[in-house]
Coordinates of C-alpha atoms and ligand atoms in Angstrom, one line a residue:
Chain O
M1 CA 19.8 7.7 -7.3
A2 CA 17.0 10.0 -6.9
I3 CA 15.2 11.4 -9.4
R4 CA 15.1 15.7 -10.1
I5 CA 11.2 16.3 -10.8
D6 CA 11.0 20.7 -11.0
L7 CA 7.8 21.8 -10.4
P8 CA 5.4 22.1 -12.7
V9 CA 5.5 18.7 -13.5
S10 CA 4.6 17.5 -17.8
E11 CA 2.3 14.8 -17.9
E12 CA 5.0 13.1 -19.4
A13 CA 7.6 13.6 -16.8
I14 CA 5.2 12.1 -14.1
R15 CA 3.7 8.8 -15.9
A16 CA 7.8 7.8 -16.4
L17 CA 7.4 7.7 -12.6
K18 CA 7.3 4.0 -11.0
V19 CA 6.9 2.7 -7.6
G20 CA 9.8 2.6 -6.1
D21 CA 11.4 5.7 -7.3
D22 CA 13.3 7.7 -5.0
V23 CA 12.3 11.8 -6.0
R24 CA 13.5 14.9 -5.0
L25 CA 10.7 17.8 -5.6
F26 CA 12.3 21.2 -5.9
G27 CA 9.7 24.7 -6.8
N28 CA 5.9 24.6 -5.9
I29 CA 3.6 23.0 -3.8
V30 CA 0.6 23.3 -2.0
T31 CA -0.5 22.0 0.9
A32 CA -4.2 20.8 1.3
R33 CA -6.0 18.7 3.5
D34 CA -10.1 17.8 4.8
T35 CA -11.4 21.0 4.6
A36 CA -9.3 22.5 1.6
H37 CA -10.5 19.3 -0.6
K38 CA -14.8 19.3 0.8
F39 CA -14.0 23.1 -0.6
M40 CA -12.2 22.1 -3.3
I41 CA -14.9 19.9 -4.7
E42 CA -18.2 21.8 -3.5
K43 CA -17.2 25.7 -5.0
R44 CA -14.5 24.6 -7.4
P45 CA -13.3 28.7 -7.0
D46 CA -11.6 29.6 -10.2
W47 CA -8.5 31.5 -8.6
L48 CA -7.6 27.4 -7.4
R49 CA -6.5 26.6 -10.8
P50 CA -3.3 28.4 -11.9
I51 CA -2.4 27.9 -9.2
L52 CA -2.7 23.9 -8.8
A53 CA -2.3 23.3 -13.0
G54 CA 1.1 21.0 -13.1
T55 CA 1.7 20.9 -9.2
V56 CA 1.4 18.9 -6.3
I57 CA -0.5 18.8 -3.6
Y58 CA 0.8 18.2 0.4
H59 CA -1.6 16.7 2.3
C60 CA -0.1 18.4 5.7
G61 CA -1.1 20.7 8.5
P62 CA 2.0 22.6 9.1
V63 CA 3.1 24.6 13.0
M64 CA 3.0 28.1 10.7
K65 CA 5.8 30.8 12.4
R66 CA 4.2 34.4 11.2
L67 CA 7.6 36.6 10.7
K68 CA 7.6 40.3 10.0
D69 CA 7.5 39.8 7.1
G70 CA 5.8 37.1 6.1
W71 CA 5.9 33.1 7.4
R72 CA 7.7 29.8 8.0
A73 CA 7.6 26.2 8.6
V74 CA 8.2 25.3 11.6
A75 CA 7.1 21.7 11.2
A76 CA 5.7 20.5 8.1
G77 CA 5.6 16.6 7.5
P78 CA 2.9 14.9 5.9
T79 CA -0.6 13.7 7.5
T80 CA -2.3 10.7 6.3
S81 CA -3.9 10.6 3.0
A82 CA -7.2 7.8 3.5
R83 CA -9.1 10.7 4.2
E84 CA -9.1 12.7 1.5
E85 CA -9.9 9.6 -0.8
P86 CA -13.6 10.4 -1.4
Y87 CA -12.2 13.5 -3.2
Q88 CA -8.9 13.1 -4.5
G89 CA -9.9 11.3 -8.1
T90 CA -11.6 14.7 -8.8
V91 CA -9.3 16.8 -7.7
I92 CA -7.0 15.5 -10.0
G93 CA -9.0 16.0 -13.2
E94 CA -10.7 18.9 -12.2
Y95 CA -7.5 21.3 -11.8
G96 CA -4.7 19.2 -13.2
V97 CA -2.9 18.2 -10.4
R98 CA 0.4 15.9 -11.7
G99 CA 0.8 14.5 -7.9
V100 CA -0.7 14.1 -4.2
I101 CA 2.0 13.6 -0.7
G102 CA 1.0 12.5 1.7
K103 CA 1.4 9.0 4.2
G104 CA 0.2 5.6 4.5
G105 CA -1.2 5.5 1.1
M106 CA -4.6 5.8 -1.2
G107 CA -7.4 4.2 -2.5
P108 CA -8.4 2.4 -5.6
K109 CA -10.1 5.2 -6.6
T110 CA -7.1 7.5 -6.7
L111 CA -4.9 4.7 -7.7
E112 CA -7.0 5.0 -11.7
A113 CA -7.7 8.2 -11.7
L114 CA -3.4 8.4 -11.5
K115 CA -3.4 6.8 -14.1
Q116 CA -6.9 8.2 -16.3
H117 CA -5.2 11.7 -16.0
G118 CA -1.5 10.4 -15.6
A119 CA -0.9 11.5 -11.5
V120 CA 1.6 10.1 -8.6
Y121 CA 1.3 9.6 -5.6
L122 CA 4.0 10.3 -3.4
H123 CA 5.0 9.3 0.1
A124 CA 7.5 11.7 2.2
T125 CA 8.3 10.2 5.5
G126 CA 5.4 10.2 8.1
G127 CA 6.8 12.8 11.3
A128 CA 9.5 13.6 10.0
A129 CA 8.6 17.0 9.7
C130 CA 11.5 19.0 11.5
V131 CA 13.8 18.0 7.7
L132 CA 10.5 18.3 5.4
G133 CA 10.1 21.2 6.5
D134 CA 13.1 22.6 6.4
A135 CA 12.9 21.5 2.6
V136 CA 10.3 24.2 2.2
K137 CA 12.4 27.6 1.4
S138 CA 10.1 29.6 1.4
V139 CA 6.7 30.7 2.4
E140 CA 4.8 32.0 -1.0
G141 CA 1.4 32.4 -0.4
V142 CA -1.6 31.1 1.4
H143 CA -5.5 31.0 0.8
M144 CA -8.5 30.6 3.0
L145 CA -6.3 30.9 6.5
E146 CA -9.4 33.4 8.1
E147 CA -11.6 30.9 7.1
F148 CA -9.6 27.5 7.8
G149 CA -6.9 28.3 10.2
V150 CA -2.8 27.7 9.8
P151 CA -3.3 23.4 9.3
E152 CA -6.6 23.4 6.5
A153 CA -5.7 26.6 4.7
F154 CA -3.7 26.9 1.2
W155 CA -0.1 26.8 2.3
I156 CA 2.3 27.5 -0.8
F157 CA 5.2 26.3 -0.1
R158 CA 8.8 26.5 -2.7
V159 CA 10.7 23.4 -2.0
E160 CA 14.0 22.1 -2.5
D161 CA 15.3 18.7 -2.8
F162 CA 12.0 17.8 -0.4
P163 CA 12.1 14.1 -0.4
A164 CA 9.5 11.1 -1.5
V165 CA 9.3 8.1 -2.6
V166 CA 7.1 6.6 -5.7
T167 CA 3.6 4.7 -3.6
M168 CA 1.0 4.4 -6.7
D169 CA 2.2 5.3 -10.7
S170 CA 0.0 6.3 -13.4
H171 CA 0.1 2.5 -14.3
G172 CA -2.3 0.9 -11.8
G173 CA 1.3 -0.3 -9.5
S174 CA 0.7 0.7 -5.0
L175 CA 2.8 -0.9 -3.2
H176 CA 0.3 0.1 -0.4
A177 CA -1.6 -2.8 -2.4
V178 CA 2.0 -5.3 -2.6
V179 CA 2.1 -4.9 1.2
K180 CA -1.0 -5.3 2.3
E181 CA -1.3 -8.6 0.2
A182 CA 2.2 -10.2 1.4
S183 CA 1.1 -9.4 5.2
G184 CA -2.0 -10.7 4.8
A185 CA -1.2 -14.2 3.6
V186 CA 1.7 -13.7 7.1
A187 CA -1.5 -12.1 9.2
S188 CA -3.8 -14.8 8.3
R189 CA -1.3 -17.9 8.9
L190 CA -0.4 -16.4 12.3
I191 CA -4.0 -16.1 13.1
H192 CA -5.6 -19.1 11.8
G193 CA -2.5 -22.0 11.2
I194 CA -3.5 -21.7 7.1
Chain Y
M1 CA 13.4 32.1 43.8
A2 CA 9.4 30.9 44.0
L3 CA 9.2 28.3 41.9
N4 CA 7.1 29.7 38.3
L5 CA 5.0 26.6 37.5
T6 CA 4.0 27.1 34.0
D7 CA 7.5 27.8 33.8
A8 CA 7.8 24.3 34.1
F9 CA 5.3 23.5 32.7
L10 CA 6.7 24.9 29.7
E11 CA 9.7 23.2 29.8
L12 CA 8.1 19.6 30.7
I13 CA 6.3 20.4 26.7
R14 CA 9.2 21.6 24.9
R15 CA 11.2 18.0 26.1
A16 CA 7.9 16.3 25.1
S17 CA 7.8 17.4 21.7
S18 CA 11.1 18.1 21.3
D19 CA 12.9 15.0 21.7
L20 CA 12.3 11.1 21.4
P21 CA 13.0 9.5 25.4
P22 CA 16.7 6.8 24.4
D23 CA 15.2 4.3 25.3
V24 CA 13.0 4.8 22.3
E25 CA 15.6 6.3 20.0
R26 CA 18.2 3.3 20.8
A27 CA 15.5 1.0 19.0
L28 CA 14.6 3.2 15.7
V29 CA 18.9 2.6 15.7
A30 CA 18.7 -1.2 16.0
A31 CA 15.8 -0.4 14.2
H32 CA 17.5 0.9 10.7
R33 CA 20.3 -0.9 10.9
R34 CA 18.8 -4.2 10.6
E35 CA 17.1 -3.1 7.4
E36 CA 18.6 -4.2 4.5
P37 CA 20.7 -1.5 2.5
G38 CA 19.6 1.0 -0.2
S39 CA 16.0 0.3 0.4
V40 CA 13.3 2.5 0.9
A41 CA 12.3 1.3 4.7
K42 CA 16.3 1.5 5.6
G43 CA 16.3 6.1 3.7
A44 CA 12.6 6.4 5.7
L45 CA 14.1 5.1 8.9
A46 CA 17.2 7.3 8.4
Q47 CA 14.9 10.9 7.8
V48 CA 13.4 9.6 11.2
L49 CA 16.4 10.0 13.2
L50 CA 17.9 12.4 11.4
N51 CA 14.9 14.3 11.6
V52 CA 14.8 13.4 15.6
K53 CA 18.4 15.4 15.6
V54 CA 17.0 18.7 13.7
A55 CA 14.3 18.7 16.4
R56 CA 15.7 17.7 19.2
E57 CA 19.0 20.8 18.4
S58 CA 16.4 23.8 17.5
S59 CA 13.5 22.5 19.7
R60 CA 11.1 21.8 17.5
P61 CA 8.2 19.6 17.4
L62 CA 9.6 16.5 15.6
C63 CA 6.9 15.9 15.0
Q64 CA 3.9 18.4 12.9
D65 CA 0.6 16.4 14.7
T66 CA 1.5 17.4 18.6
G67 CA -1.5 15.4 19.6
T68 CA -3.2 15.1 22.8
N69 CA -1.5 16.2 26.0
I70 CA -1.5 13.6 27.7
Y71 CA -0.9 13.9 31.3
H72 CA -0.4 12.3 35.2
V73 CA -0.6 13.7 37.7
H74 CA 0.2 12.5 41.0
L75 CA 0.0 14.7 44.2
P76 CA 0.2 15.4 46.9
A77 CA -3.2 16.2 49.6
S78 CA -1.5 19.4 50.3
V79 CA -0.5 20.3 45.9
P80 CA -4.3 21.9 45.0
H81 CA -5.3 20.3 42.0
G82 CA -6.9 24.1 40.6
K83 CA -3.3 25.4 41.1
V84 CA -1.4 22.9 38.3
E85 CA -4.2 23.0 36.3
K86 CA -3.8 26.2 35.5
A87 CA -0.3 25.8 35.1
I88 CA -0.9 23.5 32.4
V89 CA -3.3 24.7 31.1
A90 CA -1.3 28.2 30.9
A91 CA 1.9 26.6 30.2
T92 CA -0.2 24.8 26.9
R93 CA -0.8 28.2 25.6
K94 CA 2.4 29.8 25.9
A95 CA 3.8 26.8 23.9
V96 CA 2.2 27.2 20.7
K97 CA 2.4 31.2 21.0
L98 CA 7.2 29.6 21.2
N99 CA 5.8 27.1 18.6
Y100 CA 5.8 24.0 20.8
L101 CA 2.2 22.6 20.1
R102 CA 0.3 23.1 17.5
P103 CA -3.3 24.9 17.6
N104 CA -4.7 21.4 18.0
A105 CA -8.1 21.7 19.6
V106 CA -10.5 21.5 17.9
D107 CA -14.8 22.0 18.5
S108 CA -16.7 18.9 17.5
V109 CA -19.2 20.8 16.1
T110 CA -19.3 24.0 15.7
G111 CA -15.2 22.8 13.8
K112 CA -13.9 25.1 15.1
N113 CA -10.5 25.1 16.2
S114 CA -9.8 27.2 19.8
G115 CA -6.6 28.6 18.4
D116 CA -3.9 27.4 21.5
N117 CA -4.1 24.3 21.6
T118 CA -7.3 24.4 25.2
G119 CA -10.7 23.0 24.9
V120 CA -12.5 20.3 26.2
G121 CA -11.0 17.4 27.0
Q122 CA -7.7 19.6 25.7
P123 CA -5.1 19.1 27.8
Q124 CA -6.0 16.1 29.2
I125 CA -4.8 15.2 32.4
H126 CA -5.1 12.7 34.7
F127 CA -4.4 13.5 38.6
E128 CA -4.7 10.6 41.2
Q129 CA -3.4 11.7 44.8
W130 CA -0.3 9.6 46.5
G131 CA 1.1 9.4 49.6
K132 CA 4.3 10.6 49.2
G133 CA 5.5 14.3 49.6
H134 CA 6.2 15.5 45.6
V135 CA 4.9 15.3 43.2
E136 CA 5.8 13.9 39.8
V137 CA 4.6 14.5 36.4
S138 CA 4.2 12.3 33.5
L139 CA 3.9 14.1 29.6
M140 CA 2.4 12.1 27.0
L141 CA 1.5 13.7 23.3
K142 CA -0.3 10.9 21.4
G143 CA -0.9 12.0 17.5
G144 CA -3.7 12.0 16.0
G145 CA -2.7 9.2 13.0
C146 CA -1.5 7.0 15.5
E147 CA -4.2 6.9 17.4
N148 CA -6.3 6.8 14.7
V149 CA -5.7 3.2 13.8
G150 CA -5.5 2.0 17.8
R151 CA -9.0 -0.7 17.7
Q152 CA -11.1 -2.3 20.8
Y153 CA -12.5 -6.1 20.5
A154 CA -15.2 -7.4 22.4
V155 CA -13.9 -11.7 22.1
P156 CA -15.3 -13.5 21.5
D157 CA -14.5 -12.4 17.7
A158 CA -16.1 -13.7 14.6
E159 CA -13.7 -12.8 11.7
T160 CA -10.3 -14.3 13.9
K161 CA -12.0 -16.9 15.4
A162 CA -10.8 -15.2 19.0
G163 CA -11.7 -16.4 22.7
R164 CA -11.9 -15.5 25.9
D165 CA -7.9 -16.6 26.1
L166 CA -3.9 -15.4 26.2
E167 CA -4.6 -17.1 22.5
G168 CA -7.4 -15.0 21.4
V169 CA -5.4 -12.3 22.6
R170 CA -3.0 -12.9 20.1
R171 CA -5.1 -13.4 17.2
V172 CA -6.8 -9.7 17.6
V173 CA -4.2 -7.7 18.1
I174 CA -2.4 -9.9 15.1
D175 CA -5.0 -8.1 13.3
A176 CA -5.2 -4.7 14.6
V177 CA -1.8 -4.1 13.4
Q178 CA -2.8 -6.1 10.3
K179 CA -5.4 -3.2 9.5
A180 CA -3.6 -0.7 10.8
Q181 CA -0.5 -1.3 7.9
G182 CA 1.9 1.9 8.0
L183 CA -0.6 3.6 9.0
G184 CA 0.3 5.5 12.7
C185 CA 3.4 5.9 11.2
A186 CA 5.5 2.9 12.2
P187 CA 7.5 1.5 13.3
G188 CA 5.7 1.8 15.9
S189 CA 4.5 0.6 19.6
L190 CA 1.8 -1.5 21.3
G191 CA 0.1 -1.1 23.9
I192 CA -2.8 -3.1 24.9
A193 CA -5.0 -3.7 28.3
I194 CA -7.2 -7.1 28.6
G195 CA -10.1 -5.9 30.9
G196 CA -11.6 -3.8 32.0
D197 CA -14.3 -1.8 30.4
R198 CA -14.1 -0.1 27.4
G199 CA -12.9 3.5 28.7
S200 CA -10.8 1.8 31.3
S201 CA -9.6 -0.9 29.3
Y202 CA -8.8 2.3 26.5
L203 CA -7.2 3.9 29.2
L204 CA -4.8 1.0 30.5
S205 CA -4.1 0.4 27.0
K206 CA -2.0 4.0 26.7
Q207 CA -1.0 4.0 30.3
Q208 CA 1.0 0.9 28.6
F209 CA 3.8 3.8 27.3
L210 CA 4.5 5.4 30.2
R211 CA 7.1 1.9 30.7
S212 CA 10.3 2.2 29.5
L213 CA 10.7 0.2 26.8
D214 CA 13.3 -2.0 27.9
D215 CA 11.4 -3.1 31.2
R216 CA 10.1 -6.7 32.0
N217 CA 6.5 -7.4 32.6
P218 CA 6.5 -8.7 36.2
D219 CA 2.7 -10.8 34.8
R220 CA 5.3 -13.6 33.6
E221 CA 1.6 -14.8 30.8
L222 CA 2.5 -11.7 29.5
A223 CA 5.8 -10.9 29.1
A224 CA 6.7 -14.9 27.1
L225 CA 3.1 -12.5 25.5
E226 CA 4.2 -9.3 24.7
K227 CA 7.9 -11.4 23.4
R228 CA 5.9 -13.6 20.6
L229 CA 4.1 -11.1 19.9
L230 CA 6.9 -8.9 18.9
A231 CA 9.0 -11.3 16.6
E232 CA 5.0 -12.5 15.4
I233 CA 3.9 -9.1 14.3
N234 CA 7.7 -7.9 13.0
E235 CA 7.1 -11.4 10.3
L236 CA 4.1 -9.4 8.8
G237 CA 6.8 -7.0 7.1
I238 CA 5.0 -4.3 6.7
G239 CA 7.8 -2.4 7.3
P240 CA 8.6 1.5 8.4
M241 CA 6.3 3.5 7.2
G242 CA 4.5 0.6 5.5
F243 CA 7.1 0.4 2.5
G244 CA 7.9 -3.2 3.1
G245 CA 10.8 -4.3 5.4
K246 CA 11.8 -6.0 8.6
T247 CA 11.0 -3.8 11.7
T248 CA 6.8 -2.7 11.9
V249 CA 6.9 -2.2 16.0
L250 CA 9.3 -1.0 18.0
T251 CA 7.3 -3.5 20.7
V252 CA 4.3 -4.3 22.4
K253 CA 3.3 -3.9 26.2
I254 CA 0.2 -5.4 28.0
G255 CA -1.1 -4.5 31.2
K256 CA -4.5 -6.9 32.8
M257 CA -7.2 -5.7 34.7
H258 CA -10.6 -7.1 36.4
R259 CA -13.5 -7.5 33.9
L260 CA -17.1 -8.3 34.5
P261 CA -17.8 -11.6 34.0
A262 CA -19.7 -10.5 30.4
S263 CA -17.2 -9.4 28.8
F264 CA -13.5 -9.5 27.4
F265 CA -12.5 -6.3 25.8
V266 CA -8.5 -6.3 24.4
S267 CA -7.6 -2.4 23.3
I268 CA -5.4 -1.8 21.6
S269 CA -3.3 1.5 21.6
Y270 CA -1.4 2.9 18.6
M271 CA 1.9 4.4 19.3
C272 CA 3.9 6.0 15.8
W273 CA 7.7 6.2 15.6
A274 CA 7.5 9.6 17.3
F275 CA 6.7 8.5 20.8
R276 CA 6.9 11.5 22.9
R277 CA 6.9 10.8 26.1
A278 CA 8.3 13.4 29.0
R279 CA 8.5 13.5 32.8
M280 CA 9.2 16.6 35.9
T281 CA 9.5 15.8 39.8
I282 CA 9.3 18.9 41.7
R283 CA 10.3 18.4 45.2
G284 CA 9.7 21.7 46.9
E285 CA 11.1 24.6 44.5
K286 CA 13.6 21.8 43.1
V287 CA 12.6 20.9 39.1
T288 CA 13.6 17.0 37.8
Y289 CA 13.5 16.1 34.9
G290 CA 13.7 13.1 32.6
Y291 CA 11.7 10.7 30.5
Ligands
LIG1 S1 1.3 9.2 14.0 FE1 2.4 9.9 15.1 S2 4.6 10.9 13.5 FE2 3.0 10.6 12.2 S3 1.8 11.9 12.0 FE3 1.0 11.5 14.2 S4 1.5 12.2 15.1 FE4 3.3 12.4 13.4

């Protein structure tokens, strides 16, 4: 059974999550990728704080369609999270973000920040852009669209039943580290015969 | 009615972006069947398969990263390259407007997105003149996430103790997949080239993705290595999305070319599950599509 998470979410609810948990998100999430992360660290804008507090950041550069009175997410799957590793821990602490959705997992700095501040890493299915885009029920706003372009802007998506798996939790658990270690042992046997 | 070349290419782009070749989809269905019931790996593959269906039915991009658009065009001497190139560029711009493609071309110095998915080297077009009377085009959309985990080894390689033989190739390929983990949206497909120089080697590795997943390598030794590597890589247990599981790669394809006595390159290109390839044949005014 998937666990329902309503956003914004409390630290307590996030700390209750464990690696392997299947979750479904409801509420507002905010896209941010490379340019946005650099911006969050270098400019630390105050207008962004209420938008991010208690919610989750989505590593995503969507395909967006302009409608008469707004926007629609046509395709919105996750992008590789590892690129934000230098920034993520600081962003989580600075803005009170409770989680990050992406793909591929993140490194030790982020894992430490998840522990310290009470946040989780949520893995969405890489490439499942239509299914995930359809979970975006409306676009509540967009920031820095002119400056960053469509894929890099901060899009505020209201999602319903957005599926993801907890692969890094606030207790130091990381599915990525476990799989890497186990596969590393097999690889070394296959390569070196030991 | 005269053939509108731009529209013909636009349809090729739509097909490539919103559908998977049947051989790839079959392999994903088989992978889904193999995973443990209730596992996150099986759940991820179920979402992938649902996504393919939704994209196909709504002509939307399978994945929002519509990738480097790589064209291989075979054409007779009577068809000017320039005309084809112009049609491809015009179709690309239209495809962005219709949301078949994402504006995906960024100036490497200024960081500015061109906004229409065209620029220097995008789309990437390889022309080859041939003796036949018709035009044949293949289009591959190669996503960035999986491109980033590609690797090239100059063997001998100290870390893997890989020498200049097929055993050395086997070692570095396993090493590359282990280092990629689930990053390129596994389960992926491997295109491998042995030989050439750095540039031609990478190109040949990508051209392996133009082969059907179900074909057989005409070179017996390479066919045997493809089979062995497929089994060994799936033993790694990296699984869909790197969640752990039975299928890490769907296929392994290897090509070879001559090399200099001084060099021995092994190039490994990784194609994500969103393995987008489409083909088009133009005979006179008649256009047909395939994979
Ligand atoms: S690696 Fe492939 S499936 Fe994954 S996000 Fe990139 S293009 Fe999409």
